Amino acid sequence: MKMELALYQALIAINVPEPKAHAVINALESDMHTHLATKSDLTKVEHRLTAEIAQIRSEIAHLDVRLTLRMGVMLSATIGILIAAMKFIH
């Protein structure tokens, strides 16, 4: 509210007609409400991002387990093939 009053007084001081000064104030106020984020907007975004990060971390942990299991299976298969090849050679 202080900013609007200060802007209005500045516009009037430089001889801007009163209706135009009101129009400038209203346009500024409208832009501020549509383009600027409030604290509650930022809090909502923060909560949403926190939830998404937790979900992503969970998915990464799940993929880590799957990768570890696959690596173990591949290593076991490789060792089995090598042992079978060594027995076949001897």
Coordinates of N, CA and C in Angstrom, one line a residue:
M1 N 0.8 -1.2 0.0 CA 0.0 0.0 0.0 C 0.9 1.3 0.0
K2 N 2.0 1.2 0.7 CA 2.9 2.4 0.8 C 3.4 2.7 -0.6
M3 N 3.8 1.6 -1.3 CA 4.4 1.8 -2.6 C 3.4 2.5 -3.6
E4 N 2.1 2.0 -3.6 CA 1.1 2.6 -4.5 C 0.9 4.1 -4.1
L5 N 0.9 4.4 -2.9 CA 0.7 5.8 -2.5 C 1.9 6.6 -2.9
A6 N 3.1 6.1 -2.7 CA 4.3 6.8 -3.1 C 4.3 7.0 -4.6
L7 N 4.0 6.0 -5.3 CA 4.0 6.1 -6.8 C 2.9 7.1 -7.3
Y8 N 1.7 7.0 -6.6 CA 0.7 8.0 -7.0 C 1.1 9.4 -6.7
Q9 N 1.7 9.7 -5.5 CA 2.2 11.0 -5.2 C 3.3 11.5 -6.2
A10 N 4.1 10.5 -6.6 CA 5.2 10.9 -7.5 C 4.6 11.2 -8.9
L11 N 3.6 10.5 -9.3 CA 3.0 10.8 -10.6 C 2.2 12.1 -10.6
I12 N 1.6 12.4 -9.5 CA 0.8 13.7 -9.4 C 1.9 14.8 -9.3
A13 N 3.0 14.6 -8.7 CA 4.0 15.6 -8.5 C 4.6 16.0 -9.9
I14 N 4.6 15.1 -10.8 CA 5.2 15.4 -12.2 C 4.0 15.8 -13.1
N15 N 2.9 16.1 -12.6 CA 1.7 16.6 -13.3 C 1.1 15.6 -14.3
V16 N 1.1 14.4 -13.8 CA 0.3 13.3 -14.6 C -1.1 13.5 -14.1
P17 N -2.1 13.5 -15.1 CA -3.5 13.7 -14.7 C -3.9 12.5 -13.7
E18 N -4.8 12.9 -12.8 CA -5.2 11.9 -11.8 C -5.8 10.6 -12.4
P19 N -6.7 10.7 -13.4 CA -7.2 9.4 -13.9 C -6.0 8.5 -14.5
K20 N -5.0 9.1 -15.1 CA -3.9 8.3 -15.7 C -3.0 7.8 -14.5
A21 N -2.9 8.5 -13.5 CA -2.1 8.1 -12.3 C -2.8 6.8 -11.7
H22 N -4.2 6.9 -11.6 CA -4.9 5.8 -11.1 C -4.8 4.6 -12.0
A23 N -4.8 4.8 -13.3 CA -4.7 3.7 -14.3 C -3.3 3.1 -14.2
V24 N -2.3 3.9 -14.0 CA -0.9 3.3 -13.8 C -0.9 2.4 -12.5
I25 N -1.4 3.0 -11.4 CA -1.4 2.2 -10.2 C -2.2 0.9 -10.3
N26 N -3.4 1.0 -11.0 CA -4.2 -0.2 -11.2 C -3.5 -1.3 -12.0
A27 N -2.8 -0.8 -13.1 CA -2.1 -1.7 -14.0 C -0.9 -2.4 -13.2
L28 N -0.2 -1.6 -12.4 CA 0.9 -2.1 -11.6 C 0.4 -3.2 -10.6
E29 N -0.7 -2.8 -10.0 CA -1.3 -3.7 -9.0 C -1.7 -5.0 -9.6
S30 N -2.4 -4.9 -10.8 CA -2.8 -6.1 -11.5 C -1.6 -7.0 -11.9
D31 N -0.6 -6.4 -12.5 CA 0.6 -7.1 -12.8 C 1.3 -7.8 -11.6
M32 N 1.3 -7.1 -10.5 CA 1.9 -7.7 -9.3 C 1.1 -8.9 -8.9
H33 N -0.2 -8.9 -9.0 CA -1.0 -10.0 -8.5 C -0.9 -11.2 -9.5
T34 N -0.7 -10.9 -10.8 CA -0.7 -12.0 -11.8 C 0.7 -12.6 -12.0
H35 N 1.8 -11.8 -11.9 CA 3.1 -12.2 -12.3 C 4.0 -12.5 -11.1
L36 N 3.8 -12.0 -10.0 CA 4.6 -12.2 -8.8 C 4.1 -13.3 -7.9
A37 N 5.1 -14.1 -7.4 CA 4.7 -15.2 -6.5 C 4.6 -14.7 -5.1
T38 N 3.6 -15.2 -4.4 CA 3.5 -14.9 -3.0 C 4.3 -15.9 -2.1
K39 N 4.4 -15.7 -0.9 CA 5.0 -16.6 0.0 C 4.3 -18.0 0.0
S40 N 3.0 -17.9 0.0 CA 2.2 -19.2 0.0 C 2.4 -19.9 -1.3
D41 N 2.6 -19.2 -2.4 CA 2.9 -19.9 -3.7 C 4.2 -20.6 -3.6
L42 N 5.2 -19.9 -3.1 CA 6.5 -20.5 -3.0 C 6.5 -21.7 -2.0
T43 N 5.7 -21.6 -1.0 CA 5.6 -22.7 0.0 C 5.0 -23.9 -0.7
K44 N 4.0 -23.7 -1.5 CA 3.3 -24.8 -2.2 C 4.3 -25.5 -3.2
V45 N 5.1 -24.7 -3.9 CA 6.1 -25.2 -4.8 C 7.1 -26.0 -4.1
E46 N 7.6 -25.4 -2.9 CA 8.6 -26.1 -2.1 C 8.1 -27.5 -1.7
H47 N 6.9 -27.5 -1.2 CA 6.3 -28.8 -0.7 C 6.2 -29.8 -1.9
R48 N 5.7 -29.3 -3.0 CA 5.6 -30.2 -4.2 C 7.0 -30.7 -4.6
L49 N 8.0 -29.8 -4.7 CA 9.3 -30.3 -5.1 C 9.9 -31.2 -4.0
T50 N 9.7 -31.0 -2.8 CA 10.2 -31.9 -1.7 C 9.6 -33.3 -1.9
A51 N 8.3 -33.4 -2.2 CA 7.6 -34.7 -2.4 C 8.2 -35.3 -3.7
E52 N 8.4 -34.6 -4.7 CA 8.9 -35.1 -6.0 C 10.4 -35.6 -5.8
I53 N 11.2 -34.9 -5.0 CA 12.5 -35.3 -4.8 C 12.5 -36.6 -4.0
A54 N 11.7 -36.7 -3.0 CA 11.6 -37.9 -2.2 C 11.2 -39.1 -3.1
Q55 N 10.3 -38.9 -4.0 CA 9.9 -40.0 -4.9 C 11.0 -40.4 -5.8
I56 N 11.7 -39.4 -6.3 CA 12.9 -39.7 -7.2 C 14.0 -40.4 -6.5
R57 N 14.2 -40.1 -5.2 CA 15.2 -40.8 -4.4 C 14.8 -42.2 -4.2
S58 N 13.5 -42.4 -4.0 CA 13.0 -43.8 -3.8 C 13.2 -44.6 -5.1
E59 N 12.9 -44.0 -6.2 CA 13.0 -44.7 -7.5 C 14.5 -45.0 -7.7
I60 N 15.4 -44.1 -7.4 CA 16.8 -44.3 -7.6 C 17.3 -45.5 -6.7
A61 N 16.8 -45.5 -5.5 CA 17.2 -46.6 -4.6 C 16.7 -47.9 -5.1
H62 N 15.5 -48.0 -5.7 CA 14.9 -49.2 -6.3 C 15.8 -49.6 -7.5
L63 N 16.1 -48.7 -8.3 CA 17.0 -49.0 -9.5 C 18.4 -49.5 -9.1
D64 N 18.9 -48.9 -8.0 CA 20.2 -49.3 -7.5 C 20.1 -50.8 -7.0
V65 N 19.1 -51.2 -6.4 CA 18.9 -52.6 -6.0 C 18.8 -53.5 -7.2
R66 N 18.0 -53.1 -8.2 CA 17.9 -53.9 -9.4 C 19.2 -54.0 -10.1
L67 N 20.0 -52.9 -10.2 CA 21.3 -53.0 -10.9 C 22.2 -53.9 -10.1
T68 N 22.2 -53.8 -8.8 CA 23.1 -54.7 -8.0 C 22.7 -56.2 -8.3
L69 N 21.5 -56.5 -8.3 CA 21.0 -57.9 -8.5 C 21.5 -58.3 -9.9
R70 N 21.3 -57.5 -10.9 CA 21.7 -57.8 -12.3 C 23.2 -58.1 -12.4
M71 N 23.9 -57.2 -11.7 CA 25.4 -57.4 -11.8 C 25.8 -58.7 -11.1
G72 N 25.1 -59.0 -10.0 CA 25.4 -60.3 -9.3 C 25.1 -61.5 -10.2
V73 N 23.9 -61.4 -10.9 CA 23.6 -62.5 -11.7 C 24.5 -62.7 -12.9
M74 N 24.9 -61.5 -13.5 CA 25.9 -61.6 -14.6 C 27.2 -62.1 -14.1
L75 N 27.7 -61.7 -12.9 CA 28.9 -62.2 -12.4 C 28.9 -63.7 -12.1
S76 N 27.8 -64.1 -11.5 CA 27.6 -65.5 -11.3 C 27.6 -66.3 -12.5
A77 N 26.9 -65.9 -13.6 CA 26.9 -66.6 -14.8 C 28.2 -66.6 -15.5
T78 N 29.0 -65.5 -15.4 CA 30.3 -65.5 -16.0 C 31.2 -66.5 -15.3
I79 N 31.2 -66.5 -14.0 CA 32.0 -67.4 -13.2 C 31.6 -68.9 -13.5
G80 N 30.3 -69.1 -13.6 CA 29.9 -70.5 -14.0 C 30.3 -70.9 -15.4
I81 N 30.3 -70.0 -16.3 CA 30.8 -70.3 -17.7 C 32.3 -70.5 -17.7
L82 N 33.0 -69.7 -16.9 CA 34.5 -69.9 -16.8 C 34.8 -71.3 -16.2
I83 N 34.1 -71.6 -15.1 CA 34.4 -72.9 -14.5 C 34.1 -74.1 -15.4
A84 N 32.9 -73.9 -16.1 CA 32.6 -75.0 -17.1 C 33.6 -75.1 -18.2
A85 N 34.1 -74.0 -18.7 CA 35.1 -74.0 -19.7 C 36.4 -74.6 -19.3
M86 N 36.7 -74.3 -18.0 CA 38.0 -74.8 -17.5 C 37.8 -76.4 -17.3
K87 N 36.7 -76.9 -16.9 CA 36.5 -78.3 -16.7 C 36.5 -79.0 -18.1
F88 N 35.9 -78.3 -19.1 CA 35.8 -78.9 -20.4 C 37.2 -79.0 -21.0
I89 N 38.1 -78.0 -20.7 CA 39.4 -77.9 -21.3 C 40.3 -79.1 -20.6
H90 N 40.1 -79.3 -19.4 CA 40.9 -80.3 -18.7 C 40.4 -81.7 -18.9

